[in-house]
Short mmCIF file of C-alpha atoms in Angstrom, two decimals:
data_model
loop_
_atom_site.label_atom_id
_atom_site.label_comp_id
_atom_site.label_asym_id
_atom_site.label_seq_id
_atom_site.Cartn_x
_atom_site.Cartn_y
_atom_site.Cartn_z
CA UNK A 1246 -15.75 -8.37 25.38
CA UNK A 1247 -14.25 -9.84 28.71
CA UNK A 1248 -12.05 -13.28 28.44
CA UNK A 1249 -15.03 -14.55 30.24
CA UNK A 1250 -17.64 -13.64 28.28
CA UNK A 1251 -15.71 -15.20 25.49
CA UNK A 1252 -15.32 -18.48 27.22
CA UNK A 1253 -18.58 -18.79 27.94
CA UNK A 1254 -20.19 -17.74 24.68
CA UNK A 1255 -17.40 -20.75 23.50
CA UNK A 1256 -18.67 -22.99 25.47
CA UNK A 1257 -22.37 -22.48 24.91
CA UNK A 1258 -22.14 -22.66 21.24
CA UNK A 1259 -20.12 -26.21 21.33
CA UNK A 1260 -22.64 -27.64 23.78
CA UNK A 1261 -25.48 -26.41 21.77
CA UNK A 1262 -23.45 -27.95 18.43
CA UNK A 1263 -23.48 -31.49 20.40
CA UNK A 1264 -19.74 -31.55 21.28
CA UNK A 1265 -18.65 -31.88 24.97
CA UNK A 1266 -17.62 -28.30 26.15
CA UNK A 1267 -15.00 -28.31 28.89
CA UNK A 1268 -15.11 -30.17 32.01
CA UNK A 1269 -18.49 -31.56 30.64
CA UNK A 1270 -18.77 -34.73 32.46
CA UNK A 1271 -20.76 -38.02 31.68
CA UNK A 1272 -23.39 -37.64 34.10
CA UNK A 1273 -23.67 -41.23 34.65
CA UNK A 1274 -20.17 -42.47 35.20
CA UNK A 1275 -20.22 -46.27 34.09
CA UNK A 1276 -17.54 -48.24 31.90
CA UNK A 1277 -17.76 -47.86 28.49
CA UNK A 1278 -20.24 -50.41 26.59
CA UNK A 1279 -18.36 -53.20 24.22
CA UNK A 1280 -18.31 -51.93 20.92
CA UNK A 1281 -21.40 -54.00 20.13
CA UNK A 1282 -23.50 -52.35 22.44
CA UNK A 1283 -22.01 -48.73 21.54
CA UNK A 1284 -25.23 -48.49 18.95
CA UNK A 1285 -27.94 -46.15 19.84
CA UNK A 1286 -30.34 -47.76 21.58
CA UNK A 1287 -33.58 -49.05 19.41
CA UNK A 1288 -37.09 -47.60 20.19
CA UNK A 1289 -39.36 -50.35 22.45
CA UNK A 1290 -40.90 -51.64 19.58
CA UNK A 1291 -43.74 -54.14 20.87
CA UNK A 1292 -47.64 -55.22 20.10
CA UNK A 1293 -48.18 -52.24 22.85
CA UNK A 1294 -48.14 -49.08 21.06
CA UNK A 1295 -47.65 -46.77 24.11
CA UNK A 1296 -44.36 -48.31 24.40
CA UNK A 1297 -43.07 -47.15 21.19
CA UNK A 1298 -43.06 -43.22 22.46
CA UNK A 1299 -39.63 -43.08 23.40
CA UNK A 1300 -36.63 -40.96 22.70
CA UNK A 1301 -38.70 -37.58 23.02
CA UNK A 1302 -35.77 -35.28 23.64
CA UNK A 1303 -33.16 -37.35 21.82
CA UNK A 1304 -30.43 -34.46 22.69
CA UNK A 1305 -31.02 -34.92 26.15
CA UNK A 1306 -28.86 -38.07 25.94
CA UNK A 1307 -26.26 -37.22 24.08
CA UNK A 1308 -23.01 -38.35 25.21
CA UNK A 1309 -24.73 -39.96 28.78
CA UNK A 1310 -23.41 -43.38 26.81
CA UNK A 1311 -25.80 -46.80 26.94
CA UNK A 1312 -26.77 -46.87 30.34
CA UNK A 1313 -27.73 -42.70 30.25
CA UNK A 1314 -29.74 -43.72 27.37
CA UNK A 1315 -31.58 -46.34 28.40
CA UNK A 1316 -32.43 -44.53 31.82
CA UNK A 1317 -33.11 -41.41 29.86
CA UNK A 1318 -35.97 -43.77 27.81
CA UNK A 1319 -36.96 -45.98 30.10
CA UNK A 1320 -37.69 -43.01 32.52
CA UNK A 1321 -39.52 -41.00 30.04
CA UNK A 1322 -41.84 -43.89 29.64
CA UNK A 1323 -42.41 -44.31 33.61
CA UNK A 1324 -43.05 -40.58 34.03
CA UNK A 1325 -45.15 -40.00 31.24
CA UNK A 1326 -47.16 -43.21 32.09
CA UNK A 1327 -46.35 -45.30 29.06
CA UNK A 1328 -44.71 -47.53 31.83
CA UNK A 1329 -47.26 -48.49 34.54
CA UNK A 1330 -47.47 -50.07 37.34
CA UNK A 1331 -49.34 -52.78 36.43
CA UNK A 1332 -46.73 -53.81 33.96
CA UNK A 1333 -43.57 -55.38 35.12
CA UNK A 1334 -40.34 -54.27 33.82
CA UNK A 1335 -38.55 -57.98 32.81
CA UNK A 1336 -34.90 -57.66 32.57
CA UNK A 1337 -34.98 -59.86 29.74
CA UNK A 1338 -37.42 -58.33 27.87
CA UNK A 1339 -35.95 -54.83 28.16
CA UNK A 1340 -32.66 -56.38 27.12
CA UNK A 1341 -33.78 -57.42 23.67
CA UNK A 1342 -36.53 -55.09 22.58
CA UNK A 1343 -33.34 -51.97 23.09
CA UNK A 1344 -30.72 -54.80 22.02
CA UNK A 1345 -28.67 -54.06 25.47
CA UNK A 1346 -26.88 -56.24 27.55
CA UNK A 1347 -28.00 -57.63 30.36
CA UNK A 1348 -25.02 -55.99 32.40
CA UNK A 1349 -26.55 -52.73 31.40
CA UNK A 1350 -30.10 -53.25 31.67
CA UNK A 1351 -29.34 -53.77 35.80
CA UNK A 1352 -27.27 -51.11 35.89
CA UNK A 1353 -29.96 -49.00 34.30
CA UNK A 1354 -33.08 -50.07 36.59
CA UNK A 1355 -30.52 -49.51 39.65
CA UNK A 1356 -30.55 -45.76 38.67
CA UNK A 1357 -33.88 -45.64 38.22
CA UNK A 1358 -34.55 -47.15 41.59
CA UNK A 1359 -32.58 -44.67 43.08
CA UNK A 1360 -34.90 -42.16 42.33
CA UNK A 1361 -37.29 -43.82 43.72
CA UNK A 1362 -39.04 -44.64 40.26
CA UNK A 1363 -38.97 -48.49 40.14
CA UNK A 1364 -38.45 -51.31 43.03
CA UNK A 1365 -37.38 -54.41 42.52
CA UNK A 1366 -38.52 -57.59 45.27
CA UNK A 1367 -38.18 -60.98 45.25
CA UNK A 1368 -41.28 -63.10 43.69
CA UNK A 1369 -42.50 -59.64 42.68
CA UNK A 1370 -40.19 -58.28 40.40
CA UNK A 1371 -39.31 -54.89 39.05
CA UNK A 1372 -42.62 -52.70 39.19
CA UNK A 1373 -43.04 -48.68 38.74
CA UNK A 1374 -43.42 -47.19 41.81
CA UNK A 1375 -46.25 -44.47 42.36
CA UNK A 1376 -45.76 -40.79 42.05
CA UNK A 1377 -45.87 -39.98 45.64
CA UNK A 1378 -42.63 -42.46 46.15
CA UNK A 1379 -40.52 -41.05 43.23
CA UNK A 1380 -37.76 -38.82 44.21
CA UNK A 1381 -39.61 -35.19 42.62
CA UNK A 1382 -36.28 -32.92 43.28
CA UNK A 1383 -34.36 -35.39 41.18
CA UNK A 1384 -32.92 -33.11 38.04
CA UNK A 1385 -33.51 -35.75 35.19
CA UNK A 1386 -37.27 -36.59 37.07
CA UNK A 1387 -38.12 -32.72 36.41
CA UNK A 1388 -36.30 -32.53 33.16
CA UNK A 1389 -39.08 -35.75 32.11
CA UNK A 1390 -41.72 -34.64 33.99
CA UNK A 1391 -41.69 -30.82 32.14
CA UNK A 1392 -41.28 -32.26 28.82
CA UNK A 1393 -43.99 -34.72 29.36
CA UNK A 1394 -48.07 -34.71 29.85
CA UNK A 1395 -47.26 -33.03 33.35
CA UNK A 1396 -45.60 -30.29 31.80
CA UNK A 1397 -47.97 -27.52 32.77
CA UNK A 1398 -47.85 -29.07 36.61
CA UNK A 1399 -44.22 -29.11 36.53
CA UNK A 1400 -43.75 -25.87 35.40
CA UNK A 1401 -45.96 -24.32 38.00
CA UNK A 1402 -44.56 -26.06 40.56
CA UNK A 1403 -41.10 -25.34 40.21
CA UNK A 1404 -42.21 -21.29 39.67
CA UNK A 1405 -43.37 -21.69 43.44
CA UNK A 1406 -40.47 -23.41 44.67
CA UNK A 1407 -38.29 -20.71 43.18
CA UNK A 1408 -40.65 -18.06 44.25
CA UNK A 1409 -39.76 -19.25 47.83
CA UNK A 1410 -35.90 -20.47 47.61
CA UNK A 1411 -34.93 -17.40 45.34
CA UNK A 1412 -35.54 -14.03 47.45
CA UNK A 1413 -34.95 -15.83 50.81
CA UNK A 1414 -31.10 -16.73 48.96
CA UNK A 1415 -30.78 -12.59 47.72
CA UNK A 1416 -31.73 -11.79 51.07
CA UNK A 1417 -29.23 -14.32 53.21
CA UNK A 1418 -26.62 -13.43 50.18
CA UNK A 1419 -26.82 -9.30 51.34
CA UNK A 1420 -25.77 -10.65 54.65
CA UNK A 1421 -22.67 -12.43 53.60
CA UNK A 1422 -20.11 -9.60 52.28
CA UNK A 1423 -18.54 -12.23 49.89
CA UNK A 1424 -17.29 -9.75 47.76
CA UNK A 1425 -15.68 -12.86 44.98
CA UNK A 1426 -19.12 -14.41 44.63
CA UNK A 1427 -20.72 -10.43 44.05
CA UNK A 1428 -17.88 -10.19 41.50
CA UNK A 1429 -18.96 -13.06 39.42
CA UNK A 1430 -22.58 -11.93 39.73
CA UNK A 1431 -21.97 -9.22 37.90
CA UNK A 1432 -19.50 -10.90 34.87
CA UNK A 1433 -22.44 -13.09 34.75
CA UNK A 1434 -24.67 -9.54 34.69
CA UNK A 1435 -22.07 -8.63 32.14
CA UNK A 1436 -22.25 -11.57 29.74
CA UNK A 1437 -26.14 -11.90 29.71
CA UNK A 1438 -26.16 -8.12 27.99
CA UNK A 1439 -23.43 -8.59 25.82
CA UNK A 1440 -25.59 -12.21 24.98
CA UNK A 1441 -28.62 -10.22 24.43
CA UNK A 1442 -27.41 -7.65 22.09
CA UNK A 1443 -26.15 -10.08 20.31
CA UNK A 1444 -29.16 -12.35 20.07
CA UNK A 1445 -27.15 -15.03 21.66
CA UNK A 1446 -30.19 -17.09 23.43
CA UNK A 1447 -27.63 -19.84 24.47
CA UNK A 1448 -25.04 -17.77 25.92
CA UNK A 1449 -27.72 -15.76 27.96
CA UNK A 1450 -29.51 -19.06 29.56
CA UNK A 1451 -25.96 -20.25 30.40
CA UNK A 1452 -25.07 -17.02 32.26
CA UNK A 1453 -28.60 -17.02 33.69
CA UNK A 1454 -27.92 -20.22 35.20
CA UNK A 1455 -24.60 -19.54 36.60
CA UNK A 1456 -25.94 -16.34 37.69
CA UNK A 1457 -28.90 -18.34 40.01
CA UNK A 1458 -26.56 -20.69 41.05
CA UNK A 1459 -23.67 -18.19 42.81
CA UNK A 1460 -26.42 -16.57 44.23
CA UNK A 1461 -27.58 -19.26 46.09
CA UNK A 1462 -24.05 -20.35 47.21
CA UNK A 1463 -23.54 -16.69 48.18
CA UNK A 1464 -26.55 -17.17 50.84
CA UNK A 1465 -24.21 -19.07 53.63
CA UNK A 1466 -27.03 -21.85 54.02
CA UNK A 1467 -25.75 -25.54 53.19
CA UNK A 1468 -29.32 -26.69 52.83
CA UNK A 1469 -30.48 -24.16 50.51
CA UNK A 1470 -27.19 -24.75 48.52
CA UNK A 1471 -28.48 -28.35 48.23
CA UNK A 1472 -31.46 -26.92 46.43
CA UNK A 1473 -29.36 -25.34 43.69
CA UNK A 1474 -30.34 -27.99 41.41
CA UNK A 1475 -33.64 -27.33 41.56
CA UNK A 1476 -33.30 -24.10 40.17
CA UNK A 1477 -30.51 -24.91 37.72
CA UNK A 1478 -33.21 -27.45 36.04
CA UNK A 1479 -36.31 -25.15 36.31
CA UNK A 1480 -34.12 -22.70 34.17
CA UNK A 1481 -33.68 -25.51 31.73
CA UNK A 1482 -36.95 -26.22 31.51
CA UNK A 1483 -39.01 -23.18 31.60
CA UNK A 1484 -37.86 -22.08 28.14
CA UNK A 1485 -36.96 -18.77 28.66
CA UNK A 1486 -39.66 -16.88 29.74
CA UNK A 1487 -38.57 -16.91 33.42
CA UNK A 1488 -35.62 -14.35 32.33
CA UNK A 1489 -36.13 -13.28 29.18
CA UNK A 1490 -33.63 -14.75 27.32
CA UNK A 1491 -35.31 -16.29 25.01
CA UNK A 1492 -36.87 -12.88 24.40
CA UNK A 1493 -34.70 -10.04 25.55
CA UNK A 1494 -35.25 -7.85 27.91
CA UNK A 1495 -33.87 -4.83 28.92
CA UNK A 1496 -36.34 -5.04 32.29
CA UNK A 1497 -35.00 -8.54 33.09
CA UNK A 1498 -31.86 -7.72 33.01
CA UNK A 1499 -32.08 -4.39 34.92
CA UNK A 1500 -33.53 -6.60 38.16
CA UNK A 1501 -30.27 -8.77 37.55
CA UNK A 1502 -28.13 -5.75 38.17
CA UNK A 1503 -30.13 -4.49 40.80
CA UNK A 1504 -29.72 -7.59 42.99
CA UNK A 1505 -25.78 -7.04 42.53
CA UNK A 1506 -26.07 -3.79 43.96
CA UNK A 1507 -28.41 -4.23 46.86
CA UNK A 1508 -25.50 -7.26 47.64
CA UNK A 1509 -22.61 -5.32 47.31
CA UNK A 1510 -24.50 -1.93 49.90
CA UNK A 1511 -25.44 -5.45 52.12
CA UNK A 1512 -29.24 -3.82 51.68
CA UNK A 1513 -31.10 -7.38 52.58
CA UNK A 1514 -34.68 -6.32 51.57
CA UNK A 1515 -33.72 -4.58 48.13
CA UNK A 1516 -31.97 -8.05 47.13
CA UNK A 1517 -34.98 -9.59 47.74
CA UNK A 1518 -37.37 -7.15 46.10
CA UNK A 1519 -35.58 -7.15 42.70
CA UNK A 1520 -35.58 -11.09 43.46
CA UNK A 1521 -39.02 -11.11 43.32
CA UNK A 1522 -39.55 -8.49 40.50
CA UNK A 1523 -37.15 -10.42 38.90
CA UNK A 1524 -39.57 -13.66 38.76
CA UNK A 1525 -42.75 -11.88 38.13
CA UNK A 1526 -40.70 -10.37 35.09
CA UNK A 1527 -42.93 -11.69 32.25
CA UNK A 1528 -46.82 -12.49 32.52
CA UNK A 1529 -46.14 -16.34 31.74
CA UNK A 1530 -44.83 -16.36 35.40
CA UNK A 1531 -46.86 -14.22 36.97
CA UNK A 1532 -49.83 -16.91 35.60
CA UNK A 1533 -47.62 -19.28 38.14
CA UNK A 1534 -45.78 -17.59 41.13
CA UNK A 1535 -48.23 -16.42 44.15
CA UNK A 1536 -48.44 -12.85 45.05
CA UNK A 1537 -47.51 -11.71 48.35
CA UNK A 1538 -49.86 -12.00 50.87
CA UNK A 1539 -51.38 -9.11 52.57
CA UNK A 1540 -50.38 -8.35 56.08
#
């Protein structure tokens, strides 16, 4: 096995154990909490019963410290409707029912309103916003949105958006002769069969991801670069079956290889045919990505 395989099967196996694998980053930067506040954060327990369904993916938290958690809950609730928008969100309220500070409670409903979930006015409040002004491209807003009642919606709608971001990147990428990017496509190519043969799921999704995203950046086009995100989450969320490796698959991976070789012979319309076989790979997506349309 190649040091790099072996790094990243490392990796994979601490973040999937809970510890912070290297040059894992908080992913919302704020000053530690005072070692009163450093408690996990208590469920919204109130005469409402809806707001008691917190906490759903508790390991999607982990290690985002007190004001990750509190977004991570309070955003669940909002996307999932337990929040509404005829219920205001009181600073005060918030701050004792999860036993927070008030310091963090701001901090939290400033992140929030940066996607575009909550706005806060004067005389009026803090109030959830509706759907069509949250920020849908947001990582953490498709992470709750896929794990939530939308799920089905979410899922479908990110197959689409991959269906058109994904070939149109293969085909730019076959354009761009970056011959250190094609090189790390196939490690990645590399690691996900070693992964599968050794029925390491986590390994695989983690090469799968880096795989999608060096594709992308291979494509020379800032703006779809920005999208990179998008994919990187609908990998997280799909649960597999967009791949295969959650169930291995020696057809999956064959499409993988063939978009490193159409790249590396620069042929543009092979990329983005195994692209697109690639997605269609498994009947769960086919259920959800478009065929082509007849010319």
């Amino acid at each position: 096995m190649s040091t790099l395989a072996h790094t990243m099967m490392t990796a994979a196996r601490s973040a999937d154990s809970g510890l912070a694998g290297p040059g894992e980053l908080d992913r919302y930067p704020y000053a530690e909490a005072p070692a009163g506040e450093r408690a996990a954060l208590r469920s919204w327990e109130g005469s409402d019963v809806d707001l008691g369904r917190v906490s759903r993916r508790g390991s999607a938290s982990r290690g985002r410290g007190l004001h990750g958690q509190l977004v991570q809950q309070l955003g669940q609730m909002i996307v999932s409707g337990d929040l509404g928008a005829d219920r205001p969100l009181v600073p005060e309220e918030i701050g004792q029912r999860f036993e927070v500070s008030r310091t963090v409670v701001r901090e939290s409903l400033r992140v929030l309103e940066a996607k575009g979930l909550v706005s806060a006015r004067p005389n009026v409040g803090t109030r959830v916003r509706p759907v069509s002004d949250w920020n849908l491209l947001d990582p953490d807003i498709i992470e709750w949105r896929a794990f939530g009642p939308q799920r089905e919606d979410q899922r479908r709608e990110l197959g689409e958006l991959r269906w058109t971001i994904e070939p149109l990147a293969a085909r730019l990428a076959a354009g761009h002769g970056r011959e250190d990017i094609q090189q790390r496509l196939g490690d990645m190519v590399e690691i996900m069969g070693h992964a599968v043969g050794q029925g390491d799921a986590i390994t695989c999704s983690r090469a799968d991801a880096e795989f999608h995203s060096l594709l992308i950046q291979a494509a020379g086009n800032r703006m779809l670069e920005h999208l990179s995100g998008i994919v990187s989450a609908a990998l997280q969320v799909s649960g597999g079956p967009v791949t295969g490796c959650d169930r291995p698959s020696e057809a999956s991976l064959g499409h993988h290889a063939r978009i490193v070789e159409a790249l590396a012979s620069g042929d543009a319309a092979g990329a983005e045919t195994a692209m697109r076989q690639l997605l269609v790979v498994h009947p769960e997506v086919e259920r959800v990505v478009p065929a082509p349309r007849e010319h």
